[in-house]
Coordinates of C-alpha atoms and ligand atoms in Angstrom, one line a residue:
M1 CA 52.9 -40.8 145.7
S2 CA 55.2 -41.0 148.6
T3 CA 55.4 -44.0 150.7
P4 CA 57.7 -44.7 153.6
E5 CA 59.6 -46.9 151.2
N6 CA 60.1 -43.9 148.9
D7 CA 63.2 -41.9 149.8
S8 CA 61.7 -38.8 148.3
T9 CA 59.6 -38.3 151.4
P10 CA 60.7 -35.0 152.9
S11 CA 61.5 -34.8 156.6
F12 CA 59.4 -32.6 158.9
A13 CA 62.3 -30.2 159.2
E14 CA 62.3 -29.7 155.4
L15 CA 58.6 -28.8 155.2
G16 CA 59.0 -25.3 156.6
L17 CA 56.9 -25.6 159.7
A18 CA 57.3 -22.8 162.4
A19 CA 60.0 -23.8 164.9
P20 CA 57.8 -24.3 167.9
I21 CA 55.5 -26.5 165.9
L22 CA 58.4 -28.6 164.6
Q23 CA 59.6 -29.0 168.2
A24 CA 56.2 -30.4 169.2
V25 CA 56.2 -32.8 166.3
Q26 CA 59.6 -34.0 167.3
Q27 CA 58.5 -34.5 170.9
A28 CA 55.5 -36.5 169.7
G29 CA 58.0 -38.9 168.3
Y30 CA 56.8 -38.6 164.7
E31 CA 59.6 -39.7 162.6
T32 CA 58.5 -38.8 159.1
P33 CA 55.5 -37.1 157.5
S34 CA 52.8 -39.5 156.5
P35 CA 51.8 -39.3 152.8
I36 CA 48.9 -37.0 153.4
Q37 CA 51.1 -34.7 155.5
A38 CA 54.0 -34.7 153.0
Q39 CA 51.5 -33.6 150.3
S40 CA 49.3 -31.2 152.3
I41 CA 51.7 -29.4 154.6
P42 CA 53.6 -27.3 151.8
P43 CA 50.5 -26.0 150.0
L44 CA 48.6 -25.2 153.3
L45 CA 51.7 -23.3 154.5
A46 CA 51.6 -21.4 151.3
G47 CA 48.0 -20.3 151.9
R48 CA 46.4 -22.6 149.3
D49 CA 43.0 -24.2 149.6
L50 CA 43.1 -28.0 149.7
L51 CA 40.8 -30.8 148.8
G52 CA 42.0 -34.0 150.6
Q53 CA 40.7 -37.5 150.2
A54 CA 41.9 -39.4 153.2
Q55 CA 40.3 -41.2 156.1
T56 CA 40.9 -41.1 159.8
G57 CA 44.2 -42.8 160.7
T58 CA 46.1 -41.3 157.8
G59 CA 47.5 -38.5 160.0
K60 CA 45.2 -35.9 158.5
T61 CA 44.7 -33.9 161.7
A62 CA 48.4 -33.0 161.7
A63 CA 48.3 -32.6 158.0
F64 CA 46.1 -29.5 158.4
A65 CA 46.9 -28.5 162.0
L66 CA 50.8 -28.3 161.7
P67 CA 50.8 -25.8 158.7
L68 CA 47.7 -23.8 159.8
L69 CA 49.2 -23.5 163.4
S70 CA 52.4 -22.3 161.9
R71 CA 50.5 -19.4 160.3
I72 CA 48.6 -18.3 163.5
D73 CA 49.3 -14.8 164.7
L74 CA 49.5 -15.1 168.4
K75 CA 49.3 -11.4 169.2
N76 CA 45.9 -11.4 167.4
K77 CA 43.2 -12.4 169.8
A78 CA 40.6 -13.0 167.1
T79 CA 39.4 -16.4 166.1
Q80 CA 41.7 -17.2 163.2
M81 CA 41.1 -20.9 162.6
L82 CA 37.9 -22.9 162.7
V83 CA 37.6 -26.7 162.4
L84 CA 34.2 -28.3 161.7
A85 CA 33.9 -31.9 162.7
P86 CA 30.8 -34.2 162.5
T87 CA 30.8 -35.5 166.1
R88 CA 31.5 -34.3 169.5
E89 CA 34.1 -37.1 170.0
L90 CA 36.0 -36.1 166.9
A91 CA 35.8 -32.4 167.8
I92 CA 37.4 -33.2 171.2
Q93 CA 40.0 -35.4 169.7
V94 CA 41.0 -32.9 167.1
S95 CA 41.1 -30.1 169.7
E96 CA 43.4 -32.3 171.9
A97 CA 45.7 -33.0 169.0
I98 CA 45.9 -29.4 168.0
Q99 CA 46.6 -28.4 171.6
S100 CA 49.5 -30.9 171.7
Y101 CA 51.0 -29.5 168.5
A102 CA 50.6 -26.0 169.9
R103 CA 52.2 -26.8 173.2
H104 CA 55.1 -24.4 172.6
L105 CA 53.0 -21.5 171.3
K106 CA 52.7 -18.8 174.0
D107 CA 49.3 -17.3 174.7
F108 CA 47.7 -19.8 172.5
H109 CA 44.0 -20.7 173.2
I110 CA 41.9 -23.4 171.6
L111 CA 38.2 -24.2 172.4
P112 CA 36.1 -27.2 171.5
I113 CA 32.4 -26.4 171.1
Y114 CA 29.9 -29.0 170.8
G115 CA 26.2 -29.7 171.4
G116 CA 25.4 -31.2 174.8
Q117 CA 27.9 -29.0 176.7
S118 CA 26.6 -26.2 178.9
M119 CA 26.2 -22.9 177.0
G120 CA 27.4 -21.0 180.0
I121 CA 30.8 -22.7 180.1
Q122 CA 31.1 -22.2 176.3
L123 CA 30.3 -18.4 176.6
R124 CA 32.9 -18.0 179.3
S125 CA 35.5 -19.8 177.4
L126 CA 34.8 -17.8 174.3
Q127 CA 35.5 -14.7 176.3
R128 CA 39.1 -16.0 176.6
K129 CA 39.5 -15.3 172.9
P130 CA 40.6 -18.6 171.6
Q131 CA 42.6 -18.3 168.3
V132 CA 41.3 -21.7 167.2
V133 CA 37.8 -23.2 167.6
V134 CA 36.9 -26.7 166.9
G135 CA 33.3 -27.7 166.9
T136 CA 30.2 -29.5 165.5
P137 CA 28.3 -27.4 162.9
G138 CA 25.0 -27.0 164.9
R139 CA 26.5 -25.5 168.0
I140 CA 29.0 -23.3 166.0
L141 CA 26.1 -21.9 164.1
D142 CA 24.2 -21.2 167.3
H143 CA 27.1 -19.1 168.6
I144 CA 27.4 -17.3 165.3
R145 CA 23.8 -16.3 165.4
R146 CA 24.0 -15.2 169.1
G147 CA 27.0 -13.1 168.1
T148 CA 29.2 -14.9 170.6
L149 CA 31.5 -16.3 168.0
K150 CA 32.8 -13.8 165.4
L151 CA 34.4 -15.1 162.3
D152 CA 35.2 -11.8 160.6
K153 CA 38.9 -12.3 161.1
L154 CA 39.0 -16.0 160.3
E155 CA 42.1 -16.9 158.3
A156 CA 41.5 -20.7 157.8
L157 CA 38.5 -23.1 157.9
V158 CA 38.9 -26.9 158.0
L159 CA 36.0 -29.2 157.1
D160 CA 37.0 -32.5 158.7
E161 CA 35.2 -35.7 157.6
A162 CA 33.0 -33.8 155.3
D163 CA 31.1 -36.8 154.0
E164 CA 30.2 -37.7 157.6
M165 CA 28.8 -34.2 158.1
L166 CA 26.8 -34.7 154.9
R167 CA 25.6 -38.1 156.1
M168 CA 24.5 -36.6 159.4
G169 CA 22.5 -33.9 157.8
F170 CA 24.9 -31.0 158.6
I171 CA 25.7 -29.9 155.1
D172 CA 23.3 -26.9 155.1
D173 CA 24.7 -25.7 158.4
V174 CA 28.2 -26.1 157.0
E175 CA 27.3 -24.0 153.9
T176 CA 25.7 -21.4 156.2
I177 CA 28.9 -21.2 158.2
L178 CA 31.1 -21.0 155.1
K179 CA 29.0 -18.0 154.0
E180 CA 29.7 -16.3 157.3
T181 CA 33.5 -16.4 156.8
P182 CA 35.5 -13.7 155.0
E183 CA 36.0 -14.1 151.3
K184 CA 39.8 -14.5 151.5
R185 CA 39.9 -17.2 154.1
Q186 CA 41.8 -20.4 153.3
V187 CA 39.7 -23.6 153.2
A188 CA 40.8 -27.2 153.6
L189 CA 38.2 -29.9 153.1
F190 CA 38.9 -33.5 154.0
S191 CA 36.6 -36.3 153.2
A192 CA 37.1 -40.1 152.9
T193 CA 34.8 -40.2 149.9
M194 CA 33.6 -37.5 147.5
P195 CA 29.9 -37.8 147.0
G196 CA 28.2 -35.3 144.7
P197 CA 27.1 -32.7 147.4
I198 CA 30.6 -32.6 148.9
H199 CA 32.1 -32.2 145.5
R200 CA 29.7 -29.3 144.8
V201 CA 30.6 -27.6 148.1
A202 CA 34.2 -27.9 147.2
Q203 CA 33.6 -26.4 143.8
K204 CA 31.6 -23.6 145.1
Y205 CA 33.8 -22.6 148.1
L206 CA 37.3 -23.7 147.4
K207 CA 39.5 -21.5 145.2
D208 CA 41.9 -23.4 143.0
P209 CA 42.4 -26.1 145.5
V210 CA 45.3 -28.5 145.6
D211 CA 44.0 -32.0 145.2
V212 CA 45.5 -34.5 147.5
R213 CA 44.5 -38.1 147.2
I214 CA 45.9 -40.9 149.2
Q215 CA 45.3 -43.6 146.7
S216 CA 46.5 -47.1 146.8
K217 CA 47.9 -49.3 144.1
T218 CA 46.4 -52.7 144.0
S219 CA 48.8 -55.1 145.6
T220 CA 48.4 -58.9 146.1
V221 CA 50.3 -60.6 148.8
T222 CA 49.1 -64.2 148.5
T223 CA 51.6 -66.1 150.5
I224 CA 50.8 -64.1 153.6
N225 CA 48.0 -65.2 155.9
Q226 CA 46.3 -62.0 157.2
R227 CA 44.4 -61.7 160.4
Y228 CA 43.1 -58.8 162.5
W229 CA 42.2 -58.4 166.1
Q230 CA 39.5 -55.9 167.0
V231 CA 40.9 -53.9 169.9
T232 CA 38.3 -54.2 172.5
G233 CA 38.5 -54.2 176.3
M234 CA 42.0 -55.6 176.7
H235 CA 45.1 -53.5 176.5
K236 CA 47.0 -53.9 173.3
L237 CA 50.1 -55.0 175.2
D238 CA 48.3 -57.7 177.0
A239 CA 46.7 -58.9 173.7
L240 CA 50.1 -58.9 172.1
T241 CA 51.6 -61.0 174.9
R242 CA 48.9 -63.6 174.5
I243 CA 49.5 -63.7 170.8
L244 CA 53.3 -64.1 171.4
E245 CA 52.6 -67.1 173.7
V246 CA 50.7 -69.1 171.2
E247 CA 51.9 -68.1 167.8
D248 CA 54.5 -70.3 166.4
F249 CA 57.0 -67.6 165.3
D250 CA 60.6 -67.6 164.3
G251 CA 61.3 -63.9 163.8
M252 CA 58.7 -61.1 164.3
I253 CA 58.5 -57.5 163.4
I254 CA 56.1 -55.3 165.3
F255 CA 55.2 -52.0 163.7
V256 CA 54.3 -48.9 165.8
R257 CA 53.9 -45.3 164.8
T258 CA 56.5 -43.4 166.8
K259 CA 60.1 -43.8 167.7
N260 CA 59.2 -43.4 171.4
A261 CA 56.8 -46.3 171.0
T262 CA 59.5 -48.6 169.5
V263 CA 61.7 -48.1 172.6
E264 CA 58.8 -48.4 175.1
L265 CA 57.4 -51.5 173.6
A266 CA 60.8 -53.2 173.3
E267 CA 61.4 -52.5 177.0
K268 CA 58.0 -53.9 178.0
L269 CA 58.5 -57.1 175.9
E270 CA 62.0 -57.5 177.4
A271 CA 60.6 -57.2 180.9
R272 CA 58.2 -60.0 179.9
G273 CA 61.0 -62.3 178.9
Y274 CA 61.2 -61.8 175.2
S275 CA 64.3 -60.9 173.3
A276 CA 63.2 -57.8 171.6
S277 CA 64.9 -54.7 170.3
A278 CA 63.8 -51.3 168.9
I279 CA 64.8 -50.1 165.5
N280 CA 64.0 -46.5 164.6
G281 CA 65.2 -43.6 162.6
D282 CA 67.0 -42.1 165.6
M283 CA 69.5 -44.9 165.7
N284 CA 72.6 -44.4 163.5
Q285 CA 73.1 -46.6 160.5
A286 CA 75.8 -48.7 162.2
L287 CA 73.5 -49.5 165.1
R288 CA 70.6 -50.2 162.9
E289 CA 72.7 -52.7 160.9
K290 CA 73.9 -54.3 164.1
T291 CA 70.4 -54.9 165.3
I292 CA 69.4 -56.3 162.0
E293 CA 72.4 -58.6 162.1
R294 CA 71.4 -59.8 165.6
M295 CA 67.9 -60.5 164.3
K296 CA 69.3 -62.5 161.3
K297 CA 71.5 -64.6 163.7
G298 CA 68.7 -65.2 166.1
S299 CA 70.1 -63.4 169.2
I300 CA 66.9 -61.3 169.2
D301 CA 63.6 -62.6 167.9
I302 CA 61.5 -59.5 167.9
L303 CA 62.0 -56.2 166.2
I304 CA 59.9 -53.2 167.1
A305 CA 60.1 -50.8 164.2
T306 CA 58.7 -47.6 162.6
D307 CA 58.0 -47.7 158.9
V308 CA 61.1 -45.8 158.1
A309 CA 63.4 -48.1 160.1
A310 CA 62.0 -51.1 158.4
R311 CA 62.5 -49.9 154.9
G312 CA 63.5 -52.6 152.6
L313 CA 64.2 -55.0 155.5
D314 CA 64.8 -58.5 154.1
I315 CA 65.2 -61.1 156.8
E316 CA 64.3 -64.7 155.9
R317 CA 63.4 -65.8 159.4
M318 CA 60.8 -63.1 159.7
S319 CA 57.7 -65.3 160.0
H320 CA 55.3 -62.7 161.6
V321 CA 54.4 -59.1 161.2
V322 CA 52.4 -57.5 163.8
N323 CA 50.7 -54.1 163.0
Y324 CA 50.4 -52.9 166.7
D325 CA 49.5 -49.5 165.3
I326 CA 47.5 -49.5 162.1
P327 CA 49.5 -47.9 159.2
Y328 CA 48.2 -44.6 157.8
D329 CA 47.7 -45.9 154.3
T330 CA 47.3 -49.1 152.4
E331 CA 50.6 -48.8 150.8
S332 CA 52.4 -48.8 154.1
Y333 CA 50.4 -51.9 155.1
V334 CA 51.5 -53.7 152.0
H335 CA 55.0 -52.6 152.6
R336 CA 54.9 -53.7 156.2
I337 CA 53.5 -57.1 155.7
G338 CA 56.0 -57.7 152.8
R339 CA 58.6 -57.9 155.5
T340 CA 57.4 -61.6 156.0
G341 CA 56.7 -64.2 153.4
R342 CA 60.1 -63.5 151.9
A343 CA 61.3 -65.6 148.9
G344 CA 58.0 -67.3 148.5
R345 CA 57.7 -68.5 152.1
K346 CA 54.6 -68.4 154.1
G347 CA 54.1 -65.5 156.4
E348 CA 51.6 -64.4 159.0
A349 CA 50.3 -60.8 159.3
I350 CA 48.3 -59.6 162.4
L351 CA 46.7 -56.2 162.5
F352 CA 45.3 -54.4 165.6
V353 CA 42.3 -52.4 164.7
S354 CA 40.6 -50.1 167.1
P355 CA 36.9 -49.3 166.6
R356 CA 37.8 -45.9 165.0
E357 CA 40.0 -47.6 162.5
T358 CA 37.6 -50.0 160.9
R359 CA 37.4 -47.8 157.8
M360 CA 41.1 -48.2 157.3
L361 CA 40.7 -52.0 157.6
S362 CA 38.1 -52.0 154.8
A363 CA 40.4 -49.7 152.7
I364 CA 43.3 -52.2 153.1
E365 CA 41.1 -55.1 152.2
K366 CA 39.9 -53.3 149.1
A367 CA 43.5 -52.3 148.1
T368 CA 45.0 -55.7 148.6
R369 CA 41.9 -57.5 147.3
Q370 CA 42.1 -59.9 150.2
V371 CA 40.0 -60.6 153.1
I372 CA 41.6 -60.1 156.4
T373 CA 40.1 -62.6 158.8
K374 CA 39.0 -61.7 162.3
M375 CA 40.9 -63.5 165.0
Q376 CA 40.1 -64.3 168.6
L377 CA 42.7 -63.8 171.2
P378 CA 44.0 -67.1 172.7
S379 CA 42.3 -67.9 175.9
S380 CA 44.1 -68.8 179.1
E381 CA 43.5 -72.5 178.3
D382 CA 45.1 -72.1 174.9
I383 CA 48.0 -70.5 176.6
A384 CA 48.3 -73.3 179.2
D385 CA 48.0 -76.0 176.5
R386 CA 50.8 -74.3 174.6
R387 CA 53.0 -74.1 177.6
V388 CA 52.5 -77.7 178.5
L389 CA 53.4 -78.6 174.9
Q390 CA 56.6 -76.5 175.0
F391 CA 57.4 -78.0 178.4
M392 CA 57.1 -81.5 177.1
E393 CA 59.2 -80.7 174.1
Q394 CA 61.9 -79.2 176.2
L395 CA 61.9 -82.2 178.4
S396 CA 62.4 -84.6 175.4
E397 CA 65.0 -82.4 174.0
T398 CA 66.9 -82.2 177.2
I399 CA 66.8 -86.0 177.7
E400 CA 68.0 -86.4 174.2
A401 CA 70.7 -83.8 173.9
Q402 CA 72.1 -83.2 177.3
D403 CA 74.6 -85.1 179.3
L404 CA 72.6 -85.7 182.5
A405 CA 74.9 -88.1 184.3
Y406 CA 75.8 -85.7 187.2
F407 CA 72.1 -84.9 187.8
E408 CA 71.1 -88.5 187.6
T409 CA 73.6 -89.3 190.4
L410 CA 72.2 -86.4 192.4
I411 CA 68.7 -87.4 192.1
S412 CA 69.2 -91.1 192.8
Q413 CA 71.1 -90.0 195.9
Y414 CA 68.1 -87.9 196.9
Q415 CA 65.8 -90.7 196.2
Q416 CA 67.6 -93.2 198.3
E417 CA 68.1 -90.9 201.1
H418 CA 64.5 -89.9 201.3
N419 CA 62.9 -93.1 200.0
A420 CA 61.1 -90.8 197.6
D421 CA 58.8 -91.6 194.7
P422 CA 60.7 -90.7 191.5
I423 CA 57.5 -89.3 189.9
E424 CA 57.2 -87.0 192.9
I425 CA 60.7 -85.8 192.6
A426 CA 60.2 -85.1 188.9
A427 CA 57.0 -83.3 189.7
A428 CA 58.7 -81.1 192.3
L429 CA 61.5 -80.3 189.7
A430 CA 58.8 -79.5 187.1
F431 CA 57.1 -77.2 189.6
L432 CA 60.4 -75.4 190.3
V433 CA 61.0 -74.9 186.6
Q434 CA 57.5 -73.8 185.6
K435 CA 56.6 -71.6 188.6
D436 CA 57.1 -68.4 186.7
R437 CA 55.2 -69.7 183.7
P438 CA 52.2 -71.5 185.0
L439 CA 51.1 -74.6 183.0
K440 CA 47.6 -74.5 184.2
P441 CA 45.0 -72.0 183.0
V442 CA 45.3 -69.0 185.3
K443 CA 41.7 -68.1 185.6
H444 CA 40.7 -70.2 188.5
V445 CA 43.2 -68.7 190.7
T446 CA 42.6 -67.4 194.2
Q447 CA 45.4 -65.3 195.3
R448 CA 46.9 -66.1 198.6
P449 CA 48.5 -63.9 201.1
A450 CA 52.2 -64.2 201.6
R451 CA 52.1 -65.6 205.1
E452 CA 49.9 -68.5 204.1
E453 CA 52.0 -69.0 201.0
R454 CA 55.0 -69.6 203.3
E455 CA 53.0 -72.0 205.4
R456 CA 52.0 -74.1 202.5
G457 CA 54.1 -77.2 201.9
P458 CA 56.0 -78.3 198.8
R459 CA 53.2 -80.6 197.6
Q460 CA 51.0 -77.6 196.8
D461 CA 50.8 -76.7 193.2
R462 CA 51.4 -73.0 193.2
G463 CA 51.7 -73.1 189.5
E464 CA 48.4 -71.4 189.2
R465 CA 49.4 -68.0 190.3
P466 CA 49.1 -65.6 187.4
A467 CA 52.0 -63.7 186.1
R468 CA 52.6 -60.5 188.1
G469 CA 51.3 -57.5 186.5
N470 CA 49.0 -59.2 184.1
R471 CA 45.8 -57.9 185.5
E472 CA 43.8 -59.4 182.6
D473 CA 44.5 -62.8 183.9
R474 CA 43.7 -62.1 187.4
P475 CA 40.3 -63.4 188.5
P476 CA 38.0 -60.8 190.0
R477 CA 38.4 -60.7 193.7
E478 CA 35.5 -62.5 195.2
K479 CA 33.7 -61.4 198.3
R480 CA 32.2 -64.2 200.1
A481 CA 28.5 -63.9 200.6
P482 CA 27.2 -65.1 203.9
R483 CA 26.7 -68.7 203.4
P484 CA 23.5 -70.6 204.3
H485 CA 24.2 -73.0 207.2
P486 CA 24.8 -75.8 208.0
N487 CA 27.2 -76.1 205.1
E488 CA 27.6 -75.5 201.5
P489 CA 26.5 -78.0 199.0
D490 CA 29.5 -80.3 198.1
M491 CA 31.0 -79.7 201.5
D492 CA 31.1 -81.5 204.8
T493 CA 31.6 -79.8 208.1
Y494 CA 34.3 -81.3 210.4
R495 CA 35.0 -80.6 214.0
V496 CA 38.6 -80.2 215.1
E497 CA 39.6 -80.1 218.8
V498 CA 41.6 -76.9 218.8
G499 CA 40.0 -73.4 219.3
R500 CA 40.5 -69.9 220.5
A501 CA 41.9 -71.2 223.8
D502 CA 44.7 -72.7 221.8
K503 CA 45.3 -69.4 220.0
I504 CA 44.2 -70.8 216.8
E505 CA 43.5 -68.7 213.8
P506 CA 41.9 -69.9 210.6
R507 CA 45.1 -69.6 208.7
N508 CA 46.9 -72.0 211.0
L509 CA 44.2 -74.6 210.2
V510 CA 44.4 -73.9 206.5
G511 CA 48.2 -74.2 206.5
A512 CA 48.2 -77.4 208.5
I513 CA 45.4 -79.2 206.5
A514 CA 46.8 -78.0 203.2
N515 CA 50.2 -79.2 204.1
E516 CA 49.2 -82.6 205.5
S517 CA 46.4 -83.5 203.1
G518 CA 47.3 -82.0 199.9
I519 CA 43.9 -80.3 199.6
E520 CA 44.5 -77.0 198.0
S521 CA 43.7 -74.2 200.2
Q522 CA 41.1 -72.8 197.8
F523 CA 39.0 -75.9 198.4
I524 CA 39.1 -75.4 202.1
G525 CA 35.8 -73.7 203.0
R526 CA 34.4 -71.8 205.9
I527 CA 36.2 -72.0 209.2
T528 CA 34.5 -71.2 212.5
I529 CA 36.7 -70.8 215.6
N530 CA 35.0 -71.6 218.9
E531 CA 36.5 -71.5 222.3
D532 CA 37.6 -75.1 222.6
H533 CA 37.0 -76.4 219.1
S534 CA 36.6 -75.2 215.5
L535 CA 34.4 -76.2 212.5
I536 CA 35.8 -76.5 209.1
D537 CA 34.2 -77.2 205.8
L538 CA 36.0 -79.6 203.5
P539 CA 35.0 -81.1 200.1
Q540 CA 32.7 -84.0 200.4
G541 CA 33.8 -87.6 200.1
M542 CA 37.2 -87.3 201.8
P543 CA 39.2 -90.6 201.4
K544 CA 39.6 -92.5 204.7
D545 CA 43.4 -92.4 204.7
M546 CA 43.4 -88.7 204.2
F547 CA 40.9 -88.3 207.0
Q548 CA 43.1 -90.3 209.3
Q549 CA 46.1 -88.3 208.3
I550 CA 44.4 -85.0 209.1
R551 CA 43.0 -86.3 212.4
K552 CA 46.6 -86.8 213.6
V553 CA 47.9 -83.4 212.6
W554 CA 49.2 -81.2 215.4
V555 CA 48.5 -77.5 215.4
N556 CA 49.8 -75.2 218.2
N557 CA 50.8 -78.3 220.2
K558 CA 47.5 -79.9 220.0
Q559 CA 46.2 -82.7 217.9
L560 CA 43.2 -81.9 215.7
N561 CA 41.4 -85.2 216.5
M562 CA 39.1 -84.3 213.6
S563 CA 35.6 -85.8 213.4
L564 CA 32.6 -85.1 211.3
A565 CA 30.6 -82.5 213.0
T566 CA 27.1 -83.3 214.2
D567 CA 24.2 -81.2 213.2
E568 CA 23.8 -80.0 216.8
A569 CA 27.4 -78.8 216.8
V570 CA 26.8 -76.9 213.6
A571 CA 23.5 -75.4 214.9
E572 CA 25.3 -74.5 218.2
S573 CA 28.0 -72.8 216.4
V574 CA 25.5 -70.7 214.4
A575 CA 23.8 -69.7 217.7
A576 CA 27.2 -68.6 219.0
R577 CA 27.6 -66.4 215.9
P578 CA 29.5 -63.4 217.5
S579 CA 32.4 -65.7 218.0
R580 CA 32.2 -67.0 214.5
R581 CA 34.9 -65.9 212.2
N582 CA 34.7 -66.0 208.6
F583 CA 37.7 -67.5 207.0
S584 CA 37.6 -65.0 204.2
K585 CA 38.1 -62.1 206.6
D586 CA 41.5 -63.6 207.5
R587 CA 42.6 -63.8 204.1
K588 CA 42.8 -60.9 201.7
D589 CA 40.9 -63.0 199.2
G590 CA 38.5 -65.5 200.3
P591 CA 38.5 -69.0 199.0
K592 CA 36.1 -69.8 196.2
S593 CA 32.5 -69.5 197.6
K594 CA 31.6 -72.7 195.9
P595 CA 34.4 -75.3 195.8
A596 CA 34.7 -76.9 192.4
K597 CA 36.3 -80.0 193.8
K598 CA 34.9 -83.1 195.3
F599 CA 36.9 -86.0 196.4
K600 CA 36.6 -89.0 193.9
K601 CA 34.9 -91.8 195.6
S602 CA 37.4 -94.6 196.0
Ligands
AMP701 P1 44.6 -39.0 162.4 O1 44.5 -39.6 161.0 O2 44.9 -37.5 162.3 O3 43.4 -39.4 163.3 O4 46.0 -39.5 163.1 C1 46.0 -40.9 163.4 C2 47.2 -41.1 164.4 O5 48.5 -41.0 163.8 C3 47.2 -40.2 165.6 O6 47.4 -40.9 166.8 C4 48.4 -39.4 165.4 O7 49.1 -39.0 166.6 C5 49.3 -40.3 164.6 N1 50.2 -39.6 163.7 C6 49.9 -38.6 162.9 N2 51.0 -38.2 162.1 C7 52.0 -39.1 162.4 C8 53.3 -39.2 161.9 N3 53.8 -38.4 161.0 N4 54.1 -40.2 162.5 C9 53.6 -41.0 163.5 N5 52.3 -40.9 163.9 C10 51.5 -40.0 163.4

């Protein structure tokens, strides 16, 4: 059989597809026909019946759609092609795929028909005379019986996932539909397995079919540790970024399905700070070789490749293979992961599997006779731990390997001039170095508006801000529920002698207190601004010296003169509620409704 490694695989252009169809395939970025396509397209173009044993993910939709669309007569308004699928989801998906392959066909109409959709809509759409209908057996039969779908001019019938249709009890409907079609129509039957009843249907209704089987040789790849991640919830790119953060990799190759995807993913990874490069069949040989050379030398660490481009690649430092898109057959999988574990070394293979692709996962396990273990994505704590470790290592390496004399002079000069604590200087430098790669888990972050950000002093640890664009890591924005008075558990209410009359706004208080005390602004609670004073909730158990320090702080030319608020003052403030302002309203995101911090009793 053909594999991507096998040079006998014909190109799409060599298969004899109609020009507009070929154009659509090229636009889709498909580089080379998958094995089932290479084997199915020529006989289907020639009008033969076909019995295909292949599962979802092998590219079987294009395997039947491309040749059958090439044979459609666009001037003929009759229904010429019917695809039967077991579920509404598959019917929609197949219909969308066919629509995309037919994008350059003028006056082409396709209609998905499935149970659950309004009959009225379907009847109206059928009046538009679709040349192709894709549907579930029950509803198709309904329309045939009503006379609203006529199959007397049908040229081709496709039974997609026939074993599923059998399992779901549709096989009788399928047979009835088959009997309604003209004697000379072409039939293509695809099934992942060939149970008896499907085999019988094939024998009865298919005429001298071409047998296409995407079989796999048994391969064992023992030095490679294989894991898979079930694609759920999180976007694949975000999952990949997490993996890149914690995996100890030297060189990595990431497999995607299309040429376009190689370029897109390479750009995205570069934007995230990785040295990545695409390698695909569009690049000329010289450029490909140059890219491979750069990988070997270590000037890039990640290659994003299609199967074709990675043919025979042998790079010793390739420690990881990531199957970002699942391959279409087990052979390709074996070939792909064989790019690592070269020369008896250990290698790591990671496979992304979407829920629809779990069958392919089982097929791969069967073919390789190896269990692929499920992996959990690294948590934000794992990522932070890893970053801390790398940070420490970098520090040691720099101390060991660099000539730091100039910087030592600079820092000791600073230390003397400012009478500063060396640890504090080092911490400030560490902050500067790591601010784009937070060392703390990012999930407890409250985002702060720019203004407040500017007002906050250098002692604040802003390292918790999540990387921009990484929505997964952003905490959900919290709306503050009205809080029971007098104050929250774990918080004390303080009175400060500045208020509306002094043109005080909550953010002035947050900025001043955060700067002076080192209390992170997210731990500053509710603020109530009154005419001549304000109330502010701060974590319980404030150390005396911190209290004294905040007491003396000046805001808008007035000293805070902070004191613990009396219960009366708090009650009074509640009574004057209209003037009460909730801190959270003044900040795009409120502080945590329940501060997690308490001062340690000293
Ligand atoms: P299917 O098995 O038909 O569900 O196809 C699985 C996926 O493979 C779909 O997302 C197709 O767009 C994609 N695909 C099909 N044929 C090719 C090809 N020759 N090259 C790259 N991707 C393909």
